[in-house]
mmCIF file of C-alpha atoms in Angstrom:
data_model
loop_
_atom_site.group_PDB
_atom_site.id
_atom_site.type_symbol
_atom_site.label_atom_id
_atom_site.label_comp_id
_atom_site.label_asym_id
_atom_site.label_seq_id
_atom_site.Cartn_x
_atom_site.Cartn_y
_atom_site.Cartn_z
ATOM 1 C CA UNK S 1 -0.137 39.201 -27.576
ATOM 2 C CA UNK S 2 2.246 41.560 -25.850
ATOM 3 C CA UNK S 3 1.520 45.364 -24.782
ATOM 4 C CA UNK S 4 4.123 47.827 -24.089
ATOM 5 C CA UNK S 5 4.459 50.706 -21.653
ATOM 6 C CA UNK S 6 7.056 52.605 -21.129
ATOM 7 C CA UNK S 7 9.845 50.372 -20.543
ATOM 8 C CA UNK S 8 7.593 47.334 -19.420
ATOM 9 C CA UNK S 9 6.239 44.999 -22.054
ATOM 10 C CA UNK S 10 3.978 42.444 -20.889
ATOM 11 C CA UNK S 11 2.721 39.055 -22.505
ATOM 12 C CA UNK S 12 -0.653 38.464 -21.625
ATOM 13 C CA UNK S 13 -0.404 35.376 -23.763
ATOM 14 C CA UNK S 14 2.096 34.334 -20.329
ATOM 15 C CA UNK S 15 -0.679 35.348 -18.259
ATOM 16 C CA UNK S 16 -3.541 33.527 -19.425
ATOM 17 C CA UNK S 17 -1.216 30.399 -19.721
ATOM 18 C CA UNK S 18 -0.378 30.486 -16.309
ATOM 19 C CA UNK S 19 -4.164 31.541 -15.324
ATOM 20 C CA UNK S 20 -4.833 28.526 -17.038
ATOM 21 C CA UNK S 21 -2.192 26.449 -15.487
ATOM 22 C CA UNK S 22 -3.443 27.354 -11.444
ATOM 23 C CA UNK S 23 -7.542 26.508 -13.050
ATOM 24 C CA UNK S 24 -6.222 23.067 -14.086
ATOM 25 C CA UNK S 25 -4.594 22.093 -11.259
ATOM 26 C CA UNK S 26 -7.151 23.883 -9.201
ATOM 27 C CA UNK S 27 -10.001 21.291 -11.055
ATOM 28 C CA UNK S 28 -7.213 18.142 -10.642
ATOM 29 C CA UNK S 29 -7.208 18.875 -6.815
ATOM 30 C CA UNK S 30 -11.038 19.146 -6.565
ATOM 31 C CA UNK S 31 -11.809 15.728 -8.701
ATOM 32 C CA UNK S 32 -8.846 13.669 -6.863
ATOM 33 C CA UNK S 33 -10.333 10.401 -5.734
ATOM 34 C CA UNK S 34 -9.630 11.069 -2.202
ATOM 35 C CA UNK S 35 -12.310 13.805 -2.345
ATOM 36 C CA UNK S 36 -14.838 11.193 -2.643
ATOM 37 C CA UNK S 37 -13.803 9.242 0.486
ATOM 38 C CA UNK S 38 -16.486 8.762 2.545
ATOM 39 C CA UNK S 39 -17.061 7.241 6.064
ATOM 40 C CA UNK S 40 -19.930 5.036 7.458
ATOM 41 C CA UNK S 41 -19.791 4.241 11.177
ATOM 42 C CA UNK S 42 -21.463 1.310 11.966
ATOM 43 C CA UNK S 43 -22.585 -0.695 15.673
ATOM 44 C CA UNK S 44 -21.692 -5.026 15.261
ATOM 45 C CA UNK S 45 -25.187 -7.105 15.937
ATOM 46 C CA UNK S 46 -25.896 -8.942 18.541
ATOM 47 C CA UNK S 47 -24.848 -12.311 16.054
ATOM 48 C CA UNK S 48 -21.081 -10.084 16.077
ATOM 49 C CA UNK S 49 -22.115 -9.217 12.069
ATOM 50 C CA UNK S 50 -21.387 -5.668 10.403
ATOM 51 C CA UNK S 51 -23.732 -6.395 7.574
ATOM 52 C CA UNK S 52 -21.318 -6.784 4.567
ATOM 53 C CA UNK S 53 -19.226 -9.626 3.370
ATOM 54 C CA UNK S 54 -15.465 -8.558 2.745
ATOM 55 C CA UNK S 55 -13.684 -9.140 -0.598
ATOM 56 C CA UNK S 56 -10.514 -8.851 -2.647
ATOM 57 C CA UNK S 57 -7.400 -8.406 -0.579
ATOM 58 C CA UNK S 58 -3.499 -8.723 -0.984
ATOM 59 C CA UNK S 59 -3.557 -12.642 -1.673
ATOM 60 C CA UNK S 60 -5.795 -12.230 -4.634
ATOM 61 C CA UNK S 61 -3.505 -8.627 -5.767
ATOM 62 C CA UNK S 62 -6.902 -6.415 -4.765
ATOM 63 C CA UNK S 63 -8.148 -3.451 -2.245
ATOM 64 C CA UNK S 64 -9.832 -4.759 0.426
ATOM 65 C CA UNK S 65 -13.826 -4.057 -1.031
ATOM 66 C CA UNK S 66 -17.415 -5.081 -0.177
ATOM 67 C CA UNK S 67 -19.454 -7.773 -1.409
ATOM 68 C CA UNK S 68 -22.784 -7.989 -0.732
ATOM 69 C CA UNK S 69 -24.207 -5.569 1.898
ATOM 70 C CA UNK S 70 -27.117 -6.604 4.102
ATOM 71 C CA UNK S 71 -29.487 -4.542 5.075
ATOM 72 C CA UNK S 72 -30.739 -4.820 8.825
ATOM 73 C CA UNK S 73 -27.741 -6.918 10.244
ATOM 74 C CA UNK S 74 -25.838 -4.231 11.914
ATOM 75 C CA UNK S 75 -26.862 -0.450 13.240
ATOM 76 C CA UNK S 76 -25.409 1.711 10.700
ATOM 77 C CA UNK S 77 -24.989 5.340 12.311
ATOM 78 C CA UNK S 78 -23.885 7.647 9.752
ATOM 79 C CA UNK S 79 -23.114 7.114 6.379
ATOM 80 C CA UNK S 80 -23.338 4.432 4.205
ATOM 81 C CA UNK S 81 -21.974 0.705 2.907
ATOM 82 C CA UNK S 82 -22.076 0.374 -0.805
ATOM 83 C CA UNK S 83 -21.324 -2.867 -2.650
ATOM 84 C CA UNK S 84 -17.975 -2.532 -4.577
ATOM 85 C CA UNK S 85 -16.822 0.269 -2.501
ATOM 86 C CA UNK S 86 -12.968 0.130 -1.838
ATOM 87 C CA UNK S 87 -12.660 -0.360 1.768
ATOM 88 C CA UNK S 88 -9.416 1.880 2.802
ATOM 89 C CA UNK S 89 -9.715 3.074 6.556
ATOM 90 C CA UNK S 90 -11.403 0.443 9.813
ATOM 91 C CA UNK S 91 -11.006 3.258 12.496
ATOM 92 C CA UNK S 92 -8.259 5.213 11.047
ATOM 93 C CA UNK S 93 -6.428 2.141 10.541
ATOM 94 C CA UNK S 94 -5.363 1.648 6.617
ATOM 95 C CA UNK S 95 -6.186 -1.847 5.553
ATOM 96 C CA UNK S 96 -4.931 -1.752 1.549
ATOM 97 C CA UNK S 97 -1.725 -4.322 1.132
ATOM 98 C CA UNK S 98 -3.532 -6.728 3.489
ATOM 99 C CA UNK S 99 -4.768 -10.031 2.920
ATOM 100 C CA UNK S 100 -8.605 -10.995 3.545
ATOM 101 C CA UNK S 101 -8.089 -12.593 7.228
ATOM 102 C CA UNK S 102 -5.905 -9.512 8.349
ATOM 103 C CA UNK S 103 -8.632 -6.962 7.435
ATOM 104 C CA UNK S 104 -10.908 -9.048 9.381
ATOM 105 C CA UNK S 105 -8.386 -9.121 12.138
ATOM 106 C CA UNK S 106 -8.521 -5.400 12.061
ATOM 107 C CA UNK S 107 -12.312 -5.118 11.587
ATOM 108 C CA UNK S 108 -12.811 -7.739 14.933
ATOM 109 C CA UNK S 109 -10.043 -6.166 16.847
ATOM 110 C CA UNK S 110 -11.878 -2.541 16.603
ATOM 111 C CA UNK S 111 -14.751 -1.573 19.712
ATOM 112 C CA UNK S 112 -18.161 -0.331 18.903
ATOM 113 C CA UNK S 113 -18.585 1.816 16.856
ATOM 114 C CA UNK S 114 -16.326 1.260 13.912
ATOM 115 C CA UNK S 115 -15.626 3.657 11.373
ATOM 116 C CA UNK S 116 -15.375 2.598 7.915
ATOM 117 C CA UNK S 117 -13.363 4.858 5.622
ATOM 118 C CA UNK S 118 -14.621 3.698 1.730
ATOM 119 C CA UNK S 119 -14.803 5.145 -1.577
ATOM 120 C CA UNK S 120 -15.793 4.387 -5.130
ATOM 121 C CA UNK S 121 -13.981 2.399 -7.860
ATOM 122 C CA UNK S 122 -13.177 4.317 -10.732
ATOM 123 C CA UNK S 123 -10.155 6.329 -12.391
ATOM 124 C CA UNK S 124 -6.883 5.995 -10.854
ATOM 125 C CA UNK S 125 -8.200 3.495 -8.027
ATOM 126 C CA UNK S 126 -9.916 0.203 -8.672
ATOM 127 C CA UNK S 127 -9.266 -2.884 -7.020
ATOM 128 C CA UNK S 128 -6.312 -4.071 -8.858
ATOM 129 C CA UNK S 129 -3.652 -3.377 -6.505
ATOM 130 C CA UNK S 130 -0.760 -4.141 -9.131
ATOM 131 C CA UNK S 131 -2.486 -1.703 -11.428
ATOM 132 C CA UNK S 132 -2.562 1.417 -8.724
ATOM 133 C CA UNK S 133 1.312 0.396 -7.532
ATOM 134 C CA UNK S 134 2.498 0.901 -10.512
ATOM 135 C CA UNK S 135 1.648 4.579 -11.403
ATOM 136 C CA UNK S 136 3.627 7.462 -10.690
ATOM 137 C CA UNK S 137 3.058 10.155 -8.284
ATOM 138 C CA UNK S 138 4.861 12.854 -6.925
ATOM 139 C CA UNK S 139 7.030 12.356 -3.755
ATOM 140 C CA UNK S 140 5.094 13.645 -0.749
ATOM 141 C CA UNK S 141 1.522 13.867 -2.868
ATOM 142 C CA UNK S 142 -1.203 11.647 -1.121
ATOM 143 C CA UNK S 143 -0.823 8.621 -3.927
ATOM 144 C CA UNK S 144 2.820 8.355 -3.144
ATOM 145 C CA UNK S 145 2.213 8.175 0.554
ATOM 146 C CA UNK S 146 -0.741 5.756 0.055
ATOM 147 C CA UNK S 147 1.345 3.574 -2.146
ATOM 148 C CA UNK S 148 4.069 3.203 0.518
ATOM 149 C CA UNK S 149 1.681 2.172 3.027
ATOM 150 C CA UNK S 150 0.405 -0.631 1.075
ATOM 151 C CA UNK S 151 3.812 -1.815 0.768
ATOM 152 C CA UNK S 152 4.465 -1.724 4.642
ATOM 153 C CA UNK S 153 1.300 -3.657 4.609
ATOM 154 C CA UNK S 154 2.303 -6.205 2.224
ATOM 155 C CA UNK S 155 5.540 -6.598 3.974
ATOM 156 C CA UNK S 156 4.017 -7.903 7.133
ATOM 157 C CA UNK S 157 3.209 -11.305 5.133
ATOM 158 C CA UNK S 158 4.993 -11.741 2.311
ATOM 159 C CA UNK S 159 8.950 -11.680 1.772
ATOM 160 C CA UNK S 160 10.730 -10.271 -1.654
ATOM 161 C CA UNK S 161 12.284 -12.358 -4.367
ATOM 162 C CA UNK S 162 15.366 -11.917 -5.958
ATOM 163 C CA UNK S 163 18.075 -13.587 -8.668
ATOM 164 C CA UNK S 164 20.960 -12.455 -6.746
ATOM 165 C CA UNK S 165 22.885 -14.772 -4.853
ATOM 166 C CA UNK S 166 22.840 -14.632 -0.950
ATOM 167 C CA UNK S 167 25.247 -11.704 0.806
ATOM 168 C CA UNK S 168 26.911 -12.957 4.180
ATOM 169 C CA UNK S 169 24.056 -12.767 6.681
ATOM 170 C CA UNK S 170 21.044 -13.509 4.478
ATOM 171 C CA UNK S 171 18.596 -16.054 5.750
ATOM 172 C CA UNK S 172 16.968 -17.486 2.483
ATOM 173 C CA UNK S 173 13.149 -17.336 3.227
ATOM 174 C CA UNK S 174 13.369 -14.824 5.503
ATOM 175 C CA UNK S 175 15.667 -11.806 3.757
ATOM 176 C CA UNK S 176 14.959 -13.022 0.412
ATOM 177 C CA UNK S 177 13.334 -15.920 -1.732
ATOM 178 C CA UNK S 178 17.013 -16.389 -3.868
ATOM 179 C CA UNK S 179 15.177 -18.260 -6.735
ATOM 180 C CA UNK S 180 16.948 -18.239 -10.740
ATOM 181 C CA UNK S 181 16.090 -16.253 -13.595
ATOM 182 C CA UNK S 182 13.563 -18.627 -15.211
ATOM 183 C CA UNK S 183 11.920 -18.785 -11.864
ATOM 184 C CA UNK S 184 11.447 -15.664 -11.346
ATOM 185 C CA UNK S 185 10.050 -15.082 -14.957
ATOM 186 C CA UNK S 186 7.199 -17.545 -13.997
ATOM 187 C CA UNK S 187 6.264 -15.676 -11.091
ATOM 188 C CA UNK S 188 6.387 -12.431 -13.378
ATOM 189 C CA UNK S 189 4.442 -14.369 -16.133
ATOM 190 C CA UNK S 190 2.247 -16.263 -13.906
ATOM 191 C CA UNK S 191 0.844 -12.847 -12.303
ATOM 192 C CA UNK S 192 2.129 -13.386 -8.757
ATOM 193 C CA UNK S 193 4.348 -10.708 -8.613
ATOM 194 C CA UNK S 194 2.696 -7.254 -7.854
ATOM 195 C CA UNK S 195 6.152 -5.184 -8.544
ATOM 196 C CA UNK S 196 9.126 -6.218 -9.660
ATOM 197 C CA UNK S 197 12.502 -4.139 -10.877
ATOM 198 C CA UNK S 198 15.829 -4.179 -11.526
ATOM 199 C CA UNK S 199 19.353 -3.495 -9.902
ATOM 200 C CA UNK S 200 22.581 -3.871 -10.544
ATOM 201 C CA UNK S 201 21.833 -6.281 -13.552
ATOM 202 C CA UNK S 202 19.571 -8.627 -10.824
ATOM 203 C CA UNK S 203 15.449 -8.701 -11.116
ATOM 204 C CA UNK S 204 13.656 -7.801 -7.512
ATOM 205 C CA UNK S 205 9.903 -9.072 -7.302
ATOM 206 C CA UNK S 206 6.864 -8.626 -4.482
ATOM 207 C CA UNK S 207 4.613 -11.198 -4.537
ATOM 208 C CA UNK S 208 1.425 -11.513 -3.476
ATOM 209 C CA UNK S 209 0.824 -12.921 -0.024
ATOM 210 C CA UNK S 210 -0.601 -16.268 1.104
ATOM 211 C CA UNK S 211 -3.764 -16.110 1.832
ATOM 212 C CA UNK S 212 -3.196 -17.942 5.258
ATOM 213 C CA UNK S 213 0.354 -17.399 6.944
ATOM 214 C CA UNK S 214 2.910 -19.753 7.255
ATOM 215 C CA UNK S 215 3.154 -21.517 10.502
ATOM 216 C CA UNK S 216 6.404 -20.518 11.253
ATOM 217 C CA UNK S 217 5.661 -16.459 10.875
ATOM 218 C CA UNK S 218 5.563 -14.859 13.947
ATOM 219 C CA UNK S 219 1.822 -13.748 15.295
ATOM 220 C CA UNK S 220 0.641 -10.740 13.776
ATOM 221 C CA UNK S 221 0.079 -8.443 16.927
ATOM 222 C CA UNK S 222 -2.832 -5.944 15.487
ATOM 223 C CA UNK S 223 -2.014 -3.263 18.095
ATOM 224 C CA UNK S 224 1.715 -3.150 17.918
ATOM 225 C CA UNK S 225 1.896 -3.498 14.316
ATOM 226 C CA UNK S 226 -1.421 -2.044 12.691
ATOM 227 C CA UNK S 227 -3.324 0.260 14.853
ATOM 228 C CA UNK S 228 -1.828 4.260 13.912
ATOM 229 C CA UNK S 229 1.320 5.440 15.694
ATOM 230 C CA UNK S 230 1.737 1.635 16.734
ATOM 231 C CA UNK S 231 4.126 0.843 13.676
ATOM 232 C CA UNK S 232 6.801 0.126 14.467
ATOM 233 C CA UNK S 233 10.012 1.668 11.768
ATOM 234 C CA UNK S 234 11.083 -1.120 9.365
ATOM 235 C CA UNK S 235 14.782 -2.170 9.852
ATOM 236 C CA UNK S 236 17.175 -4.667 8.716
ATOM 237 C CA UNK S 237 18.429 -5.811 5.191
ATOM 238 C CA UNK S 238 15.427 -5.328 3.745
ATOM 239 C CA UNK S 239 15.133 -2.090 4.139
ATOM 240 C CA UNK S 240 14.379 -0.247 0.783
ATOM 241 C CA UNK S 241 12.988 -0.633 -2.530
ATOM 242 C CA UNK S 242 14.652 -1.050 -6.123
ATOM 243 C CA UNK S 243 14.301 2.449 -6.772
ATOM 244 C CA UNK S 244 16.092 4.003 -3.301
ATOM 245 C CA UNK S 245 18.952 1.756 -4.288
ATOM 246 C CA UNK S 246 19.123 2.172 -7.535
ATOM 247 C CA UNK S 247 19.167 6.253 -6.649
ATOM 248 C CA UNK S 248 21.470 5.537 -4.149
ATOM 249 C CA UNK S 249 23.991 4.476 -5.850
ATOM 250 C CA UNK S 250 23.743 7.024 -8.968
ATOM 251 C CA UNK S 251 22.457 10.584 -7.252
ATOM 252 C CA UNK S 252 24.196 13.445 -5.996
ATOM 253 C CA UNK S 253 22.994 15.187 -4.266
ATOM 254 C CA UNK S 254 20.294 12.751 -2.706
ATOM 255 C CA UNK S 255 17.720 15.190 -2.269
ATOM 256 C CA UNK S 256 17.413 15.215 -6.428
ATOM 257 C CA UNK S 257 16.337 11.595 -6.564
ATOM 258 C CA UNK S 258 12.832 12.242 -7.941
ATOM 259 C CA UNK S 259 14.620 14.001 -11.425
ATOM 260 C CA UNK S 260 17.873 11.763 -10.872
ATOM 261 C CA UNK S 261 16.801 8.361 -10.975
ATOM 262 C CA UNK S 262 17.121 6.065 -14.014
ATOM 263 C CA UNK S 263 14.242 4.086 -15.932
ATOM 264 C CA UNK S 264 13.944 0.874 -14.942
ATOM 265 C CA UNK S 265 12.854 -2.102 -16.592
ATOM 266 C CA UNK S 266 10.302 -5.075 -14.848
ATOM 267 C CA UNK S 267 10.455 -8.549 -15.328
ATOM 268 C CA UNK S 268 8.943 -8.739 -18.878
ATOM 269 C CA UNK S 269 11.849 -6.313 -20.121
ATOM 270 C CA UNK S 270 9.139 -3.300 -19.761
ATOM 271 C CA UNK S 271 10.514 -0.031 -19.196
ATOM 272 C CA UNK S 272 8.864 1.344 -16.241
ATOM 273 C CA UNK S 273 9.175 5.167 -14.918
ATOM 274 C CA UNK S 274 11.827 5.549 -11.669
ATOM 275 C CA UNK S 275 7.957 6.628 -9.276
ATOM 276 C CA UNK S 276 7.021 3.271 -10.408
ATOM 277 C CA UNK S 277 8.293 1.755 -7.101
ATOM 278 C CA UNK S 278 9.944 -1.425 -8.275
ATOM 279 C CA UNK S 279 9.495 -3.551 -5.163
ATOM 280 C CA UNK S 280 9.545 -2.714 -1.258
ATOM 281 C CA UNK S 281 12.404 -4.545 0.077
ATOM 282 C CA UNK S 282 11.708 -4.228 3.641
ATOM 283 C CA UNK S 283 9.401 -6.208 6.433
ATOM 284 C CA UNK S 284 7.815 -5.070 9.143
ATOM 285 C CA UNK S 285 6.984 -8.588 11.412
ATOM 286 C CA UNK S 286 4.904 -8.721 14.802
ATOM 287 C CA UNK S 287 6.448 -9.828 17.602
ATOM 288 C CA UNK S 288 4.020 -12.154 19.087
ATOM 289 C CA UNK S 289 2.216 -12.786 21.767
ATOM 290 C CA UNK S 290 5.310 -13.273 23.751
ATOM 291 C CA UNK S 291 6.458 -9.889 23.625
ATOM 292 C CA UNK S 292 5.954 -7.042 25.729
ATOM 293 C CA UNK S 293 3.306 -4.692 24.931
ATOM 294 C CA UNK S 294 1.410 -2.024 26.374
ATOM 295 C CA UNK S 295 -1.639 -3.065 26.550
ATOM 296 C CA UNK S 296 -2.858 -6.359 28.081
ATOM 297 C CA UNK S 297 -3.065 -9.105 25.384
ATOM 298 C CA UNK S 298 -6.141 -10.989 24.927
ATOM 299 C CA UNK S 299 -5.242 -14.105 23.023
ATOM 300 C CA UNK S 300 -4.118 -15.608 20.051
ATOM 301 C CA UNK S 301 -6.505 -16.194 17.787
ATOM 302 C CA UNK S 302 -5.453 -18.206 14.224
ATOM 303 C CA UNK S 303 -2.103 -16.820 14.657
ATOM 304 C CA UNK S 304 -2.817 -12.985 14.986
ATOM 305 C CA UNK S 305 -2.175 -11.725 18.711
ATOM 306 C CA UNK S 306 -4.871 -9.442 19.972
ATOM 307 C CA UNK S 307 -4.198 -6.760 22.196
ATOM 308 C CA UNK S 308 -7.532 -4.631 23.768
ATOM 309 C CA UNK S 309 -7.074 -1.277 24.367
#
């Protein structure tokens, strides 16, 4: 439908499609799950208890969520705890990408009272943390941001595979687990791979995390590693995932890597879409109770290195 005047013709048919346009994403914004977070702030019982029993985590490929919630075994102040809720936030801390016993590391490290950020399964986030990885969002939208920090999470306990053979420098087990082809189809096939990728004709895999950390891995030092603007930047070989190399080597100019970047293709020969962030090839490690840090440590407890504010 078009209207002229004069020398000006307009398309209202334009109009209303772009009216429509702004109302859609207008309604997107308004129902995006992170509208639904919620917080409960709750006071530990005199038996140390918060009143919930913690499930899922990064071993077992889930969110952090709650089990069963008790009623009357901690002071809830505000808010609520639901049963099935994804747990994302313990005192602005996020906990997705960690395993079970880090959470709880988290959760024990926190003072009274302790806020819980949480928020409903359903839509684009449910517990399956392979599932949520795996989508694509816009660079700099709040999915895209979440996503990367459950990959820095993940990193802190569990290292990338590969089927490319060591470069001079590479510690196997600590750079990379170097395992062959038809290993690292298992691991694809067997579900313990939450990403995987190519590059440069070689597949790239995150697995899950053990449940309990190897003896050998440093401490996990909650405040110099976990608590906000305590992170510290991840370094070293491991650096980047599939997809910054990958755009790396084929984009120019860099800053057109969302529109440059080429499909790739998982472990099972899927094509997946360049957002679909192959695998975070990076690690971020604590340094232990042996290190400097500014705050007085308290002990090692099962490996993880508290330090009190």
């Amino acid at each position: 439908m078009t209207h002229t005047g004069g020398d000006e013709m307009i398309d209202y048919q334009i109009i209303l499609d772009n009216t429509s346009s702004m109302m859609s994403n207008s309604l997107k914004k308004k129902n995006h799950w992170t509208n639904k977070v919620h917080e409960a702030v709750v006071i530990m019982s005199k038996e140390g208890e918060f009143g919930f029993e913690l499930k899922g985590g990064a071993e077992i490929g889930q969110f952090p969520y709650f089990g069963e919630v008790k009623q009357g075994k901690a002071a809830v102040q505000s808010g609520k705890l639901a049963q099935s809720e994804l747990l994302l936030e313990v005192n602005n801390t996020a906990v997705a990408g960690l395993t079970t016993r880090d959470v709880l590391a988290v959760i024990k490290h926190c003072k009274d009272p302790v806020r819980f950020k949480c928020v409903k399964q359903g839509g684009v986030v449910d517990k399956d943390l392979r599932h949520y990885l795996n989508l694509h969002f816009s660079k700099g939208s709040v999915d895209h941001d979440h996503q990367q920090i459950i990959r820095d999470n993940l990193y802190l306990r569990t290292v990338p595979c590969t089927t490319r053979q060591p470069k001079e420098g590479e510690v196997p087990g600590v750079d990379y687990n170097f395992v062959s082809t038809e290993r690292f189809m298992e691991l694809e096939q067997s579900g313990a791979l939450l990403e995987s990728g190519t590059y440069e004709e070689n597949l790239y895999g995150t697995p899950k995390p053990p449940a309990e950390p190897s003896p050998a891995a440093p401490p996990l030092n909650v405040s110099e590693v976990l608590l906000p603007g305590a992170r510290p930047n991840i370094q070293g070989k491991r650096n980047q995932s599939v997809r910054n190399m990958q755009q790396q080597a084929s984009l120019e100019p860099p800053e057109e890597e969302e529109e440059s970047s080429p499909p790739m293709v998982n472990g099972n020969g899927v094509a997946i879409t360049p957002g679909e962030r192959a695998c975070r090839v990076g690690v971020c490690m604590g340094r232990g109770a042996g290190s400097s840090c500014v705050w007085p440590c308290a002990g090692s407890v099962s490996g993880i290195t508290f330090c009190m504010e």
